[in-house]
Structure formats: C-alpha cells, structure tokens
Coordinates of C-alpha atoms and ligand atoms in Angstrom, one line a residue:
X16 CA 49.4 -14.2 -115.6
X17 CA 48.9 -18.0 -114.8
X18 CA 52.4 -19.9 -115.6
X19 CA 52.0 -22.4 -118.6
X20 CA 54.0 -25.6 -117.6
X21 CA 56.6 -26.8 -119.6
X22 CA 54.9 -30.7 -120.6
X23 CA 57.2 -33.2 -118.8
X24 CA 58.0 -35.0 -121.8
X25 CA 60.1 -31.6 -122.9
X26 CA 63.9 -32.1 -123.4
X27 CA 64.5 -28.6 -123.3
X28 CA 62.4 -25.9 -121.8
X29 CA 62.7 -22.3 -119.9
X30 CA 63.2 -22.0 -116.0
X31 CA 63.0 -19.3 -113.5
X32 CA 66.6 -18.7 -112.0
X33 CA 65.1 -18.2 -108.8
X34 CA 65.1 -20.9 -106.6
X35 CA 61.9 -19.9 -104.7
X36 CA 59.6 -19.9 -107.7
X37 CA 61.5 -22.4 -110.3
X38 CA 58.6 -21.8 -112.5
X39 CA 58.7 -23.9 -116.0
X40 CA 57.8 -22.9 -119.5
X41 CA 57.8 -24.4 -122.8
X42 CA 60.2 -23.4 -125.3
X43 CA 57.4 -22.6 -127.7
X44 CA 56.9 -19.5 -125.6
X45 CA 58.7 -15.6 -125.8
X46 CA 58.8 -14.5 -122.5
X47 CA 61.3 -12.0 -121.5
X48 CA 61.2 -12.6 -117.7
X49 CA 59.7 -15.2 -115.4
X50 CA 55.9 -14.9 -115.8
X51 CA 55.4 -15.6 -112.0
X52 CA 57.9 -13.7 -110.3
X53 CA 59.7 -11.9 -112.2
X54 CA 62.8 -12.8 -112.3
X55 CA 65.7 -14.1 -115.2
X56 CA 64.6 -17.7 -117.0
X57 CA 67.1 -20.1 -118.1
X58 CA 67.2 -22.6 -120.9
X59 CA 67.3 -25.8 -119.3
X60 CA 67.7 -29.4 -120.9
X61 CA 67.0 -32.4 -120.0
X62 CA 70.3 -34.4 -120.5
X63 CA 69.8 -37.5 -119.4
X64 CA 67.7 -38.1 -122.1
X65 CA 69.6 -36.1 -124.9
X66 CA 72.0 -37.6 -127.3
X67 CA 75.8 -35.7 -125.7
X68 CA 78.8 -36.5 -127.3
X69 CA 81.3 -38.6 -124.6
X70 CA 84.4 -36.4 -125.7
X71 CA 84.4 -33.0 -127.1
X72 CA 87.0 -34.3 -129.8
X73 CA 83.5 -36.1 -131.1
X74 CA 82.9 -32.5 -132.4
X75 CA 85.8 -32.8 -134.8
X76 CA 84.0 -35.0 -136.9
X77 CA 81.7 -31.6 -138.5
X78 CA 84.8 -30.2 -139.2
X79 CA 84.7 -32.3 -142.7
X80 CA 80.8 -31.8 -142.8
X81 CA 81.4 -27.7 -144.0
X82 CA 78.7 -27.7 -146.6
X83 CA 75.7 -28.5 -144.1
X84 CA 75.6 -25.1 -142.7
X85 CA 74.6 -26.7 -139.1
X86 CA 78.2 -27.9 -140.0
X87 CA 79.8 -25.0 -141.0
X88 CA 78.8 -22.2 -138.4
X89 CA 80.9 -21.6 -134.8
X90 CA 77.4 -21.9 -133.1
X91 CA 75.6 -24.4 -134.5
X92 CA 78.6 -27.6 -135.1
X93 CA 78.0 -27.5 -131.2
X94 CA 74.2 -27.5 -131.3
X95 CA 74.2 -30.7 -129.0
X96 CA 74.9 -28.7 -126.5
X97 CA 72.3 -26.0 -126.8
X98 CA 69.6 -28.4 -128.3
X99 CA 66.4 -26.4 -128.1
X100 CA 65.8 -26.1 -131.9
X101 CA 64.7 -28.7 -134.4
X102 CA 67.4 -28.1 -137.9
X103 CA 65.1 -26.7 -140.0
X104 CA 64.3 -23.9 -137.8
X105 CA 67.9 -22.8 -137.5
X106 CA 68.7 -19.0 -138.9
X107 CA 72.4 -18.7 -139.5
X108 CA 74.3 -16.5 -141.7
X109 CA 77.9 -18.2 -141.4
X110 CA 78.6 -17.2 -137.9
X111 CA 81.5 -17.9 -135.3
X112 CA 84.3 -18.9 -137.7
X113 CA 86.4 -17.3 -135.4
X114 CA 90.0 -17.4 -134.2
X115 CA 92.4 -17.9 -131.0
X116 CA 95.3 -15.8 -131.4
X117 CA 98.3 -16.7 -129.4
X118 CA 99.4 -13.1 -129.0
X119 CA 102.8 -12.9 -127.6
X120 CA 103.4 -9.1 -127.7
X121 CA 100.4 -8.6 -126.1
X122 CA 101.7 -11.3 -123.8
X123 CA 104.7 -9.2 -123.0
X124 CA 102.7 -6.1 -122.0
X125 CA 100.3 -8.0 -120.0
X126 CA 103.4 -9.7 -118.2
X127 CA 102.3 -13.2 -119.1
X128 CA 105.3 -16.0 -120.1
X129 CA 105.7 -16.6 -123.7
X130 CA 103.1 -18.6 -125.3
X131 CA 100.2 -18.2 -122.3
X132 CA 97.9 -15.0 -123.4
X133 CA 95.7 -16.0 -126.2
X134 CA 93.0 -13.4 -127.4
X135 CA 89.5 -14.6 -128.7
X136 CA 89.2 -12.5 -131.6
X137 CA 85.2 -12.3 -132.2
X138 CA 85.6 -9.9 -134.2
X139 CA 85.6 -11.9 -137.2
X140 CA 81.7 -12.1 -137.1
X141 CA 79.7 -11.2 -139.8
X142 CA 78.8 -8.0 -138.1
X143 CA 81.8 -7.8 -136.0
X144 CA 81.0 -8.7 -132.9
X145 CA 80.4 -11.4 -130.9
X146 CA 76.6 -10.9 -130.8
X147 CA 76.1 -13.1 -133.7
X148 CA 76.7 -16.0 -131.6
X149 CA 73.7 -15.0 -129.9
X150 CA 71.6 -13.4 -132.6
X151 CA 71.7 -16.8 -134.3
X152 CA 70.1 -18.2 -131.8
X153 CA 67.7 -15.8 -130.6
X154 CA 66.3 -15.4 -133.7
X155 CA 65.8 -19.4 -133.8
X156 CA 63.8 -19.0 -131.3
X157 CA 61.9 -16.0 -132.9
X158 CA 61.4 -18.4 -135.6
X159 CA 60.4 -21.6 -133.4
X160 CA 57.3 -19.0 -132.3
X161 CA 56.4 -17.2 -135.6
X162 CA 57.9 -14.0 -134.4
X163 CA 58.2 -11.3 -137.5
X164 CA 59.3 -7.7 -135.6
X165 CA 62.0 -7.9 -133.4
X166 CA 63.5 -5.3 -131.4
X167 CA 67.1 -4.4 -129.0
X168 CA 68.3 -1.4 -127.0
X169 CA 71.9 -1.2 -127.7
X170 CA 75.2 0.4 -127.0
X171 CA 75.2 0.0 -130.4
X172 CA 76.8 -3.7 -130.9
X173 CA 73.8 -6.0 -130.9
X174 CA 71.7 -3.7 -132.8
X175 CA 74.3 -4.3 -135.7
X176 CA 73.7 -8.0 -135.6
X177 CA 69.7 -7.4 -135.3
X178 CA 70.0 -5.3 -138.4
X179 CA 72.4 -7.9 -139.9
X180 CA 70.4 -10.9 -139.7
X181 CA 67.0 -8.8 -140.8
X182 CA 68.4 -7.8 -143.6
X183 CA 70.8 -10.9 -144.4
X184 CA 68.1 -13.5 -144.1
X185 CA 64.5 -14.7 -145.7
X186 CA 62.4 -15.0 -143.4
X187 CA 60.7 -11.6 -143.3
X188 CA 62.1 -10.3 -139.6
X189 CA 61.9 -6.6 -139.2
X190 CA 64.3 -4.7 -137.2
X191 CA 63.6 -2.1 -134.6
X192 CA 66.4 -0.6 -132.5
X193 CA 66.9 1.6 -129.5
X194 CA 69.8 3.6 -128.8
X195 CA 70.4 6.1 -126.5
X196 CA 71.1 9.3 -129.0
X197 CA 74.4 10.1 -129.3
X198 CA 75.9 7.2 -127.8
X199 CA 77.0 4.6 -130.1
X200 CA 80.0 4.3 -131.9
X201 CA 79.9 5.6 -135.5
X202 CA 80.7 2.2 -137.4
X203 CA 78.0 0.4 -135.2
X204 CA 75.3 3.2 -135.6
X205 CA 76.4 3.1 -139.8
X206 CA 75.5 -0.4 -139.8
X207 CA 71.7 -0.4 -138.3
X208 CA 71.4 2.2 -141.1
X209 CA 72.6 0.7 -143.7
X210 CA 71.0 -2.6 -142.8
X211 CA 67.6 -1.2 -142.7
X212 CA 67.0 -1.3 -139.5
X213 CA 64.2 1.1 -138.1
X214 CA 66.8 3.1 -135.9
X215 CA 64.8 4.7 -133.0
X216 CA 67.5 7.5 -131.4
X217 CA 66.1 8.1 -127.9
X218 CA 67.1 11.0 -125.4
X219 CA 68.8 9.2 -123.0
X220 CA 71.4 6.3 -122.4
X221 CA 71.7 2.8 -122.8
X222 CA 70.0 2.4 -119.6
X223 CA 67.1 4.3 -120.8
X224 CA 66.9 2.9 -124.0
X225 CA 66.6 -0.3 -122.2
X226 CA 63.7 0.0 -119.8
X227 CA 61.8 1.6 -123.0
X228 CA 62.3 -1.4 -125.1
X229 CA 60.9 -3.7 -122.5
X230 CA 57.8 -1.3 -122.3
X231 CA 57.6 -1.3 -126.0
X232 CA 58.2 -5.2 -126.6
X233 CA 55.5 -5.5 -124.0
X234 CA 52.8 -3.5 -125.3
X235 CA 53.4 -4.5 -128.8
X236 CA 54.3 -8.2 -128.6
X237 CA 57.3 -7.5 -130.1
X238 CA 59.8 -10.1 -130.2
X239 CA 63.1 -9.2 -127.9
X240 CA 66.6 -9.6 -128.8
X241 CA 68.5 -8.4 -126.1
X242 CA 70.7 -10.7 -124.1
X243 CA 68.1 -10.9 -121.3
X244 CA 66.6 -13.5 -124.0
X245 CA 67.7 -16.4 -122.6
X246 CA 68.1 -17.8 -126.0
X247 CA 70.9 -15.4 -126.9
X248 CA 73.0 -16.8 -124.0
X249 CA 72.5 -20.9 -125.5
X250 CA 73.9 -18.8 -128.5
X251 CA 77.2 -16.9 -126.9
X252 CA 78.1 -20.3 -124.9
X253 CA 79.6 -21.7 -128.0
X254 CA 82.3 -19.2 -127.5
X255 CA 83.9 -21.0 -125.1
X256 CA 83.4 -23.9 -126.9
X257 CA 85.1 -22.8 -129.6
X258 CA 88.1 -21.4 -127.0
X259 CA 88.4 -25.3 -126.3
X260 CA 88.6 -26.4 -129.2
X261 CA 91.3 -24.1 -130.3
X262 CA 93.1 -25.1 -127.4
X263 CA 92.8 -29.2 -128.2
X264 CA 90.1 -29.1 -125.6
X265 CA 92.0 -28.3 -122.7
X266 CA 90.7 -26.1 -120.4
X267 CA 92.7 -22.5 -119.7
X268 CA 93.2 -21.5 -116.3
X269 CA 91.7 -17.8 -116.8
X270 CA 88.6 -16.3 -119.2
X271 CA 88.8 -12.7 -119.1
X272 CA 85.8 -10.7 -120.9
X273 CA 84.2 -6.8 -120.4
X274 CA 81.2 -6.8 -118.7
X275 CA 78.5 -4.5 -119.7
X276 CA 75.0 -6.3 -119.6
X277 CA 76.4 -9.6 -118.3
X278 CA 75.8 -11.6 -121.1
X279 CA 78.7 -13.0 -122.0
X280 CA 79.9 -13.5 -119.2
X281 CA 76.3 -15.4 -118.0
X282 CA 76.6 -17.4 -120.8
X283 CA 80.2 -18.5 -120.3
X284 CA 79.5 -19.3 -116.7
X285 CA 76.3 -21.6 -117.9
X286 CA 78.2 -23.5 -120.4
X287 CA 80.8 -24.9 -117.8
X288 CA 78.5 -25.8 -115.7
X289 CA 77.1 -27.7 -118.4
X290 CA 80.6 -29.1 -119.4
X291 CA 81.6 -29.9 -116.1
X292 CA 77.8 -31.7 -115.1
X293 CA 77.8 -33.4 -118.5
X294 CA 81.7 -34.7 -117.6
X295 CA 83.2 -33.1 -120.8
X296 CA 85.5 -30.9 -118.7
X297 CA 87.2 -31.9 -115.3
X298 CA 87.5 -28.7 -114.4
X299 CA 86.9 -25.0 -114.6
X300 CA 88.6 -21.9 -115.5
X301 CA 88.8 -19.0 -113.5
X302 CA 87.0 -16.1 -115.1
X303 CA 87.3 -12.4 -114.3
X304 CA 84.9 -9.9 -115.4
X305 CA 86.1 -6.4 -116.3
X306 CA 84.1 -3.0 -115.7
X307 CA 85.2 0.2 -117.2
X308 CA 85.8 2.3 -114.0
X309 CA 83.2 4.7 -116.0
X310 CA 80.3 2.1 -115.4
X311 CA 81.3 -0.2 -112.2
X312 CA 78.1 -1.4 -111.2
X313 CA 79.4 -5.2 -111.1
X314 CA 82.5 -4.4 -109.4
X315 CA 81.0 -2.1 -106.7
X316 CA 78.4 -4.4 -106.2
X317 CA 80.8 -7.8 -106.0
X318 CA 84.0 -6.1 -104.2
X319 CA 81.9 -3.1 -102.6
X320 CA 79.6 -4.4 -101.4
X321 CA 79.7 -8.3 -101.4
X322 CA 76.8 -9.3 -103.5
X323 CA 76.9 -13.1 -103.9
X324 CA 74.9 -15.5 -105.7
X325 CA 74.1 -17.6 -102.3
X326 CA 72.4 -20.6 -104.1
X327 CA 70.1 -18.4 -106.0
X328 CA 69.0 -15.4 -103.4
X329 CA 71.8 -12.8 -103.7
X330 CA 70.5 -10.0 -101.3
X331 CA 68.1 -7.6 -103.8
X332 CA 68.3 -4.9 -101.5
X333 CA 72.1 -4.3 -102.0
X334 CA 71.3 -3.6 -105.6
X335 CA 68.3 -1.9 -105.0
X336 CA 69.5 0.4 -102.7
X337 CA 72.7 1.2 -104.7
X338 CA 70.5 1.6 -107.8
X339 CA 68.4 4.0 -105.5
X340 CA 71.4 5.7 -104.7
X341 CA 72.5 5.9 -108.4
X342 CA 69.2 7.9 -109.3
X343 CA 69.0 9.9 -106.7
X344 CA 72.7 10.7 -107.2
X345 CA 71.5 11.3 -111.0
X346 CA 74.8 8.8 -111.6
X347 CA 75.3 8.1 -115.1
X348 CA 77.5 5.4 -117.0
X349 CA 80.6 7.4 -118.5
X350 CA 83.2 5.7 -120.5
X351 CA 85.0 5.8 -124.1
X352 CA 84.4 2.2 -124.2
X353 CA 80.6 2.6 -125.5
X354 CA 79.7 -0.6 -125.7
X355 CA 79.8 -1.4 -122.0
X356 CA 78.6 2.3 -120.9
X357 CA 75.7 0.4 -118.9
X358 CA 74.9 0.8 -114.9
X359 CA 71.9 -1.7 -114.6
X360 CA 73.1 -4.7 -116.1
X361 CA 70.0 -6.8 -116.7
X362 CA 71.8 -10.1 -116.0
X363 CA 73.8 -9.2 -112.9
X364 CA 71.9 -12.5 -111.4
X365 CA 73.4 -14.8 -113.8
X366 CA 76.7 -13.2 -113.6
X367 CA 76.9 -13.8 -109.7
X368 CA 76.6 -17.4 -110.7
X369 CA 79.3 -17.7 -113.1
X370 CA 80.9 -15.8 -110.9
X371 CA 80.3 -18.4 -108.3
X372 CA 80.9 -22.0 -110.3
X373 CA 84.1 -20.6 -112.4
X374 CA 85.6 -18.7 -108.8
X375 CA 85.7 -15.4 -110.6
X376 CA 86.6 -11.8 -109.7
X377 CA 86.0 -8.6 -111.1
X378 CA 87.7 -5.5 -111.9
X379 CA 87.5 -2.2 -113.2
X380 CA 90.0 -0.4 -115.4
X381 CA 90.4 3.6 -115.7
X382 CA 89.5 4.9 -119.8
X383 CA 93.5 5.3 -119.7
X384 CA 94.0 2.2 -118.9
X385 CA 91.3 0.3 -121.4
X386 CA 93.2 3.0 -124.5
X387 CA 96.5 1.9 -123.6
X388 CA 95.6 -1.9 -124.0
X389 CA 93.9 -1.2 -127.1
X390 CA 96.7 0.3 -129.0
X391 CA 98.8 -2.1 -127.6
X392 CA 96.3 -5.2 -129.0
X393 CA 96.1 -3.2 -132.0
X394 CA 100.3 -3.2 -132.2
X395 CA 100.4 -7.0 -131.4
X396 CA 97.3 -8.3 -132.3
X397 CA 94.1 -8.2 -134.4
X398 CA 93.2 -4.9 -133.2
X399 CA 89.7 -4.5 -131.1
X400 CA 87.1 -1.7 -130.0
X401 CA 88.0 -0.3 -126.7
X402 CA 85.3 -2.3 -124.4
X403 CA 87.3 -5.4 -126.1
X404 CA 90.9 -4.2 -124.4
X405 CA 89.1 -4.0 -121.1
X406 CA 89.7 -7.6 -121.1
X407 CA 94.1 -6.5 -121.4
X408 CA 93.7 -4.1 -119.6
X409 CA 92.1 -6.3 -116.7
X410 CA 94.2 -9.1 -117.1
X411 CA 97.3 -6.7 -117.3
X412 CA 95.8 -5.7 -113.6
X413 CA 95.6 -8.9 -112.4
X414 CA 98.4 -9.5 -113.3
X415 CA 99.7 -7.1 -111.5
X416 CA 98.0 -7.9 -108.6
X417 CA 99.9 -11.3 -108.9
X418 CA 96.2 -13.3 -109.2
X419 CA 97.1 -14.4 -112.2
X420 CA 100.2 -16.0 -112.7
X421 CA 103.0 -15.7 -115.9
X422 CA 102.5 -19.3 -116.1
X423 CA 98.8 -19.2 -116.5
X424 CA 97.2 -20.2 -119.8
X425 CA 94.5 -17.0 -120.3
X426 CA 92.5 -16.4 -122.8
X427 CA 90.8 -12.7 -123.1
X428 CA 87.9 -11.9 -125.2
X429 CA 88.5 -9.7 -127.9
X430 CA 84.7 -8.8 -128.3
X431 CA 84.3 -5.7 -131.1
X432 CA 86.4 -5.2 -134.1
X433 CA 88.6 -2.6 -134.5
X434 CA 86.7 -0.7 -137.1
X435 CA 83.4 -0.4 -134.8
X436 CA 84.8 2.6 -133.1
X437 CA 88.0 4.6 -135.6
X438 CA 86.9 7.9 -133.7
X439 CA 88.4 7.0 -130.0
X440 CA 91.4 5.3 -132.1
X441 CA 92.2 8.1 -134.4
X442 CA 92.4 10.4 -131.2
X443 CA 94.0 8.5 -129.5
X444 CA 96.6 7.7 -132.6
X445 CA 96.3 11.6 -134.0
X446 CA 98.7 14.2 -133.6
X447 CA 95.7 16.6 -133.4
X448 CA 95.0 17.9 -129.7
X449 CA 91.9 19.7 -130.1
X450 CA 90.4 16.0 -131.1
X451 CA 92.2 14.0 -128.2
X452 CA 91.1 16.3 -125.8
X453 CA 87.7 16.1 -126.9
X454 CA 87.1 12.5 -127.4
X455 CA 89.4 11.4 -124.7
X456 CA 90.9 14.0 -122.6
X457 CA 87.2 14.7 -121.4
X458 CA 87.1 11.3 -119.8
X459 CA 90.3 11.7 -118.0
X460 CA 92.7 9.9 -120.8
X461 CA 96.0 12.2 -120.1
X462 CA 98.3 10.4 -122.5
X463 CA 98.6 8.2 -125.4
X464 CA 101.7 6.5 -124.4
X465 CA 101.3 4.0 -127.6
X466 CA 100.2 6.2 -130.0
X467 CA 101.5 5.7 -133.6
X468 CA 101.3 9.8 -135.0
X469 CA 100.5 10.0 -138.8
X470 CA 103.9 12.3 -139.8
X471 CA 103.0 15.3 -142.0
X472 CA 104.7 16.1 -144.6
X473 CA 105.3 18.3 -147.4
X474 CA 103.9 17.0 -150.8
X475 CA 107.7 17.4 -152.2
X476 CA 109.5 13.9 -152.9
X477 CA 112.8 15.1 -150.8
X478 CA 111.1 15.7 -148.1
X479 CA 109.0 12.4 -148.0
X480 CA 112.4 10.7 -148.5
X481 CA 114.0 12.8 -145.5
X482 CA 110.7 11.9 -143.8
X483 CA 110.8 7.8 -144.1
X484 CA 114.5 7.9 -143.1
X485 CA 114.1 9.8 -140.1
X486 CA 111.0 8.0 -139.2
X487 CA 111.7 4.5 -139.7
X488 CA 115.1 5.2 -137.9
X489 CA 113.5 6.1 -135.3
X490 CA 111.4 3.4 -135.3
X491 CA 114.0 1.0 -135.2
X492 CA 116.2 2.4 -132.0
Ligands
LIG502 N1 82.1 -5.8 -125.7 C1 81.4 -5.3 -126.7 C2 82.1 -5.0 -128.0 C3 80.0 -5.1 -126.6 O1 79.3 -4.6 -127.6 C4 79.4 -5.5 -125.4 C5 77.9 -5.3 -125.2 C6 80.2 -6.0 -124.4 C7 81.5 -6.1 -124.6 C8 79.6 -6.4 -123.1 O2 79.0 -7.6 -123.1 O3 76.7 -7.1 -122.3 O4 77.6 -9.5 -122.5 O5 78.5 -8.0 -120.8 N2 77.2 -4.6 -126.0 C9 75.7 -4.6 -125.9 C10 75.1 -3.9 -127.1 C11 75.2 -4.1 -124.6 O6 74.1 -3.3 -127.0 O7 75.7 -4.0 -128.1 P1 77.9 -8.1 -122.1

C-alpha cells in the first residue's frame, strides 16, 4: 500500500514511531499501524503554529464554562493539547470528572509521609474505568472518518466503554467485542451485554482475542478501538492533565500505573513530552509501570533483558525471540487481576519511550501482593479492581526498595472501579474457603491478611446484639 502524505499545511496528522520510515498520514485516515512498515503511528501536531495556552492555570478559565460540554468533560477542557478534532465532531458523554484522593491510610501501608500518596481514582467514569478518556477520543476520530462499526478485544475494561458510548450516543456506532471466553470480570462482561454490544466470546485469551480483531477489523474495514489507535492515547493523556491540575499544577515526583497493553502508560509518557517541549512543565515525573508477576512481559523484557527505546530502534529480536520462547513454551498470561492478564502488549514501543523521557522502572507484584493492596485501598480509599492496586502494591515495593522516598509526592492510578470485579473481592473478603481457594488460592494467594469476614449469625435479636458487641469490640482493640 503506497503511503498517502499528510498535506504540509496539516496541524495535526499521524506519524510512524519508527525513526527509519517516519512515514506521514493525514488525520482523515483509520489506520491501525504504519502503512509502510508496520510499525505504531503517533498523533503529531504541529505546535508552532497551534494556539497553546502559556500557563496551564489558563485552563482554569473552563472551569466556569460547565454548560459547553467541550467545557465540562476531563478530556476535552484540555483539547488544546490534543487538537486533532474540529468541536462539532467531538463525541463525549461527560467523561473524566474525576478525582485525586489524598489517601493517607493508604499512605501509611505504602510507607509514604503523611500527605504524599495521592490515588487517581478513574473510576468515577461513566463506565468505570479510565478508558473513557480514550474512547472519547477514539470515537472522534471514528466520527472525523464516517466510521459506523467499531470493534475492541478486551480484558473486559474497554469493551465496557465501546459498549457505553454505542449505546449512550446518536450517532449510529455499532459495537462489536472480542473477549477471550471466560476471562473477563463479571461486572465488565454485564456491561457489553447490557449495553448492546455484539459480544463475540472466543476460545482463547486476551492475546488471542487480539490478533483476531486485527484480522477482522482488517478484512471488514471495521473501525478499531483498542489502544493501539493512536487516537485513544490523545484521549488517556488528559489524565495526567487532570493529576496536575488537582495538584495546582505542580508536577509529582512519581506516576505509578498497571501495565497491561501499554496504553496508559504510552499515553502518559507522550503528554510530558508535550508539556515539557511546549514549556508548560519544567520537569518530569518519574513513572513506574507495574506488571502482575502473572503476565511480566514488560518487566522481563526491561529488567531481563534490557530492552530500551535507543532513539526509536529498541532491539526487535529481544522481543521476538522471548515471544518465540513464550509460544513454544505454550506460556500464558495468569493473574486475578484480569484486566492486565496480557503477554504481547501491543504498545510495548511506546512504553520504552515513556519509559525513557519520564526515567521510569518497572515492576512486578505477586496476585498476593496486588489483593493485599486492594483491600487495603478499599479500607482507606475509594476502593479499585485488582489490576488498579497493582499500582499500591508497586509503589508499596518501591518503596521498599527505597527508590521512592517517604518524602516523595506520588500519585498511583486507580484505573477500575471497585465493582468491576466483586468475585476476587468477595473471596478474598469471605469466610467461605471452598470460594477463596478457588478464585484465589489457585493463583498462589495464601492469605487474606486484610480481609473484613461477613459474621454469621443467628436470626435471633440477642444474639445479633451479642454479635455487634463482640465484633465491634474487637474492632476497636
Ligand atoms: N487497569 C485496568 C482496570 C484495565 O482495564 C487495563 C487494561 C489496565 C489497567 C492496563 O492498561 O493496557 O493501558 O496498560 N485493560 C484493557 C481492556 C486491556 O481490554 O480493558 P494498559
């Protein structure tokens, strides 16, 4: 396929990431991949001639302006710094009125200083995750080229928000969605459902799910929504925008977030690069990247064996080989955290470079370790899915590992609501050992050190009295 060229004249237009081709294409085109080499594309603008606030207190100013839902969403108040849309393409249905949580208890378990750990809470979506931030954008885009079916794989997360916007919007999108069958949490899979979305359960796991959905989009022209759309990334930028503002625009000195597909943490990575090269930040934060040990592709790859971005040619035959390895190995992602249950990440390239700009690190953290965390976000906080408290759990580890200080100001991502995935919290919470053993004792989780045990009691009002006496005194000591 010969590569259309962006026109010159175009503020904003897609690039390949790879330095060695840097093929150009206009953002009036859905391409999934560069169409001369392969490889990621990037939404690039062209700044110098775009209209960029001086201060990011300028920003402020929508705060007032509520009513213009430009105004009003999380993603779109900041849409001078993903500018590839004119207004009246914009799809939005209210997304990003999120929240920065200073989270002292959580703090405390973490082993951060009073006041320092601050959790993201993107739960607060519309469909409870942070994928709206990126849905809102991809489906822009869809809009900007006249797309009508779009399609996802999905650990079950951003199929939700597919279904969401479908269904919650005008404009005639239909929703396909692959999951890998028997994967997904059960609020997530409820939601395609109940959304409308046409639901397509595959034999087979995330990774699966995803190589068929590229097939399909392909062969079909269907439009695709997963995050290797380079549209969805402009869209999950703003989180960090909204992290600043929260935070009077000063910069942390940590971002930690789970990495599954490497979206987020792309996406974070490209938006301070922005910042810094538009002058709107002086500097960067650190950002670490968490892996459930259960599906450690990044950190293998980073810490293993020292894949780096190097300008834009990190070494393909490290991952090709240890994805060669993986299959012949029949290796599969394993974890209770679902939504990051994922061993080809598709934007491991754009990862190494936000690993790179913001002098990131990665870790992984055992299933124990990521159910801990959660109970103890759910006793301190806002309460998350399990991928989510990968974020504690990492920071808890780096902590640990003294690379982050007490006195640090860090800010984890709380990426899933709570009430995405009530099966791995009520085992872990129950007093019922049959269902922790099967949901979590089966991927190594020995004990629920946090639990909170529903008491059972007698229906008989003196021994529900007795019970609430014991039991609160207890809780008390
Ligand atoms: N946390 C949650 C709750 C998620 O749903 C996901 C990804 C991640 C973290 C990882 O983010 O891919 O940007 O590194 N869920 C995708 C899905 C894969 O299909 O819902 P990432």
């Amino acid at each position: 396929m010969s590569v259309t060229t962006a026109a010159t004249a175009d503020l904003a237009y897609q690039q390949c990431l790879n330095p060695e081709c840097r093929a150009t294409v206009g953002v009036d085109k859905a391409l999934f991949a560069c169409p001369a080499c392969g490889d990621l594309i990037d939404v690039v603008y062209d700044w110098d001639r775009l209209p960029v606030p001086s201060h990011l207190k300028e920003f402020e100013a929508k705060w007032s302006r509520r009513l213009d839902p430009l105004c009003f969403s999380g993603v779109w108040r900041f849409r001078d710094l993903l500018p590839f849309a004119p207004a009246e393409k914009v799809v939005t249905i209210g997304e990003g009125q999120t929240l920065l949580q200073a989270a002292d208890k959580v703090g405390q378990y973490v082993g951060m200083n009073a006041g320092q750990l601050f959790l993201e809470y993107e739960g607060m979506n519309p469909s409870g995750s942070f994928k709206d931030n990126g849905m809102t954008a991809a489906f822009t885009h869809a809009r900007m080229v006249n797309a009508r079916r779009v399609a996802c794989a999905s650990t079950g997360n951003t199929s939700a928000a597919l279904a969401v916007y479908c269904s919650a919007t005008p404009f005639g999108f239909k929703a396909i969605i692959f999951i890998g069958s028997g994967k997904i949490a059960y609020g997530k899979l409820a939601q395609a459902l109940d959304h409308g979305a046409l639901t397509i359960q595959i034999v087979g796991d995330f990774d699966d799910a995803m190589a068929r959905v590229r097939q399909v989009a392909d062969r079909l022209g269907i439009y695709l929504m997963n995050s290797i759309n380079p549209f969805r990334l402009e869209g999950q930028k703003t989180i960090m925008f909204r992290v600043l503002e929260a935070l009077g625009w000063e910069v942390p000195d940590w971002i930690v977030v789970p990495g599954g597909n490497l979206g987020n943490s792309s996406a974070f990575g490209k938006a301070f690069i922005e910042l810094k090269h538009l002058g709107l930040i002086d500097r960067v934060p650190r950002l670490a990247v968490i892996n459930a040990s259960g599906a450690r592709t990044l950190h293998e790859l980073v810490n293993g064996q020292k894949l780096a971005w190097l300008d834009g040619l990190p070494d393909p035959e490290v991952t090709r080989k240890y994805y060669g390895a993986m299959d012949s190995s029949g290796l599969k992602a394993s974890t209770i955290a679902s939504a990051i249950e994922i061993n080809r990440p598709v934007n491991l390239k754009k990862c190494l470079r936000a690993l790179d700009f913001c002098d990131g690190v990665v870790r992984e953290v055992s299933d124990q370790e990521i159910m801990d965390a959660k109970a103890r976000v759910g006793a301190g906080g806002l309460g998350c899915e399990p991928a989510s408290a990968a974020s504690v759990a990492g920071a808890k580890k780096l902590r640990e590992e003294g690379i982050i200080a007490p006195s640090d100001r860090v800010v984890c991502i709380l990426t899933g609501h709570q009430l995405k995935d009530p099966t791995a919290t009520v085992a872990y919470h129950s007093a019922d050992q049959d269902q922790f053993e099967k949901v979590l004792g089966s991927r190594g989780v020995r004990r629920a050190g946090f639990a909170n045990r529903p008491v059972v009691v007698p229906n008989d009002l003196d021994d529900i009295i007795r019970a609430i006496a014991l039991y609160s005194e207890t809780e008390t000591q």
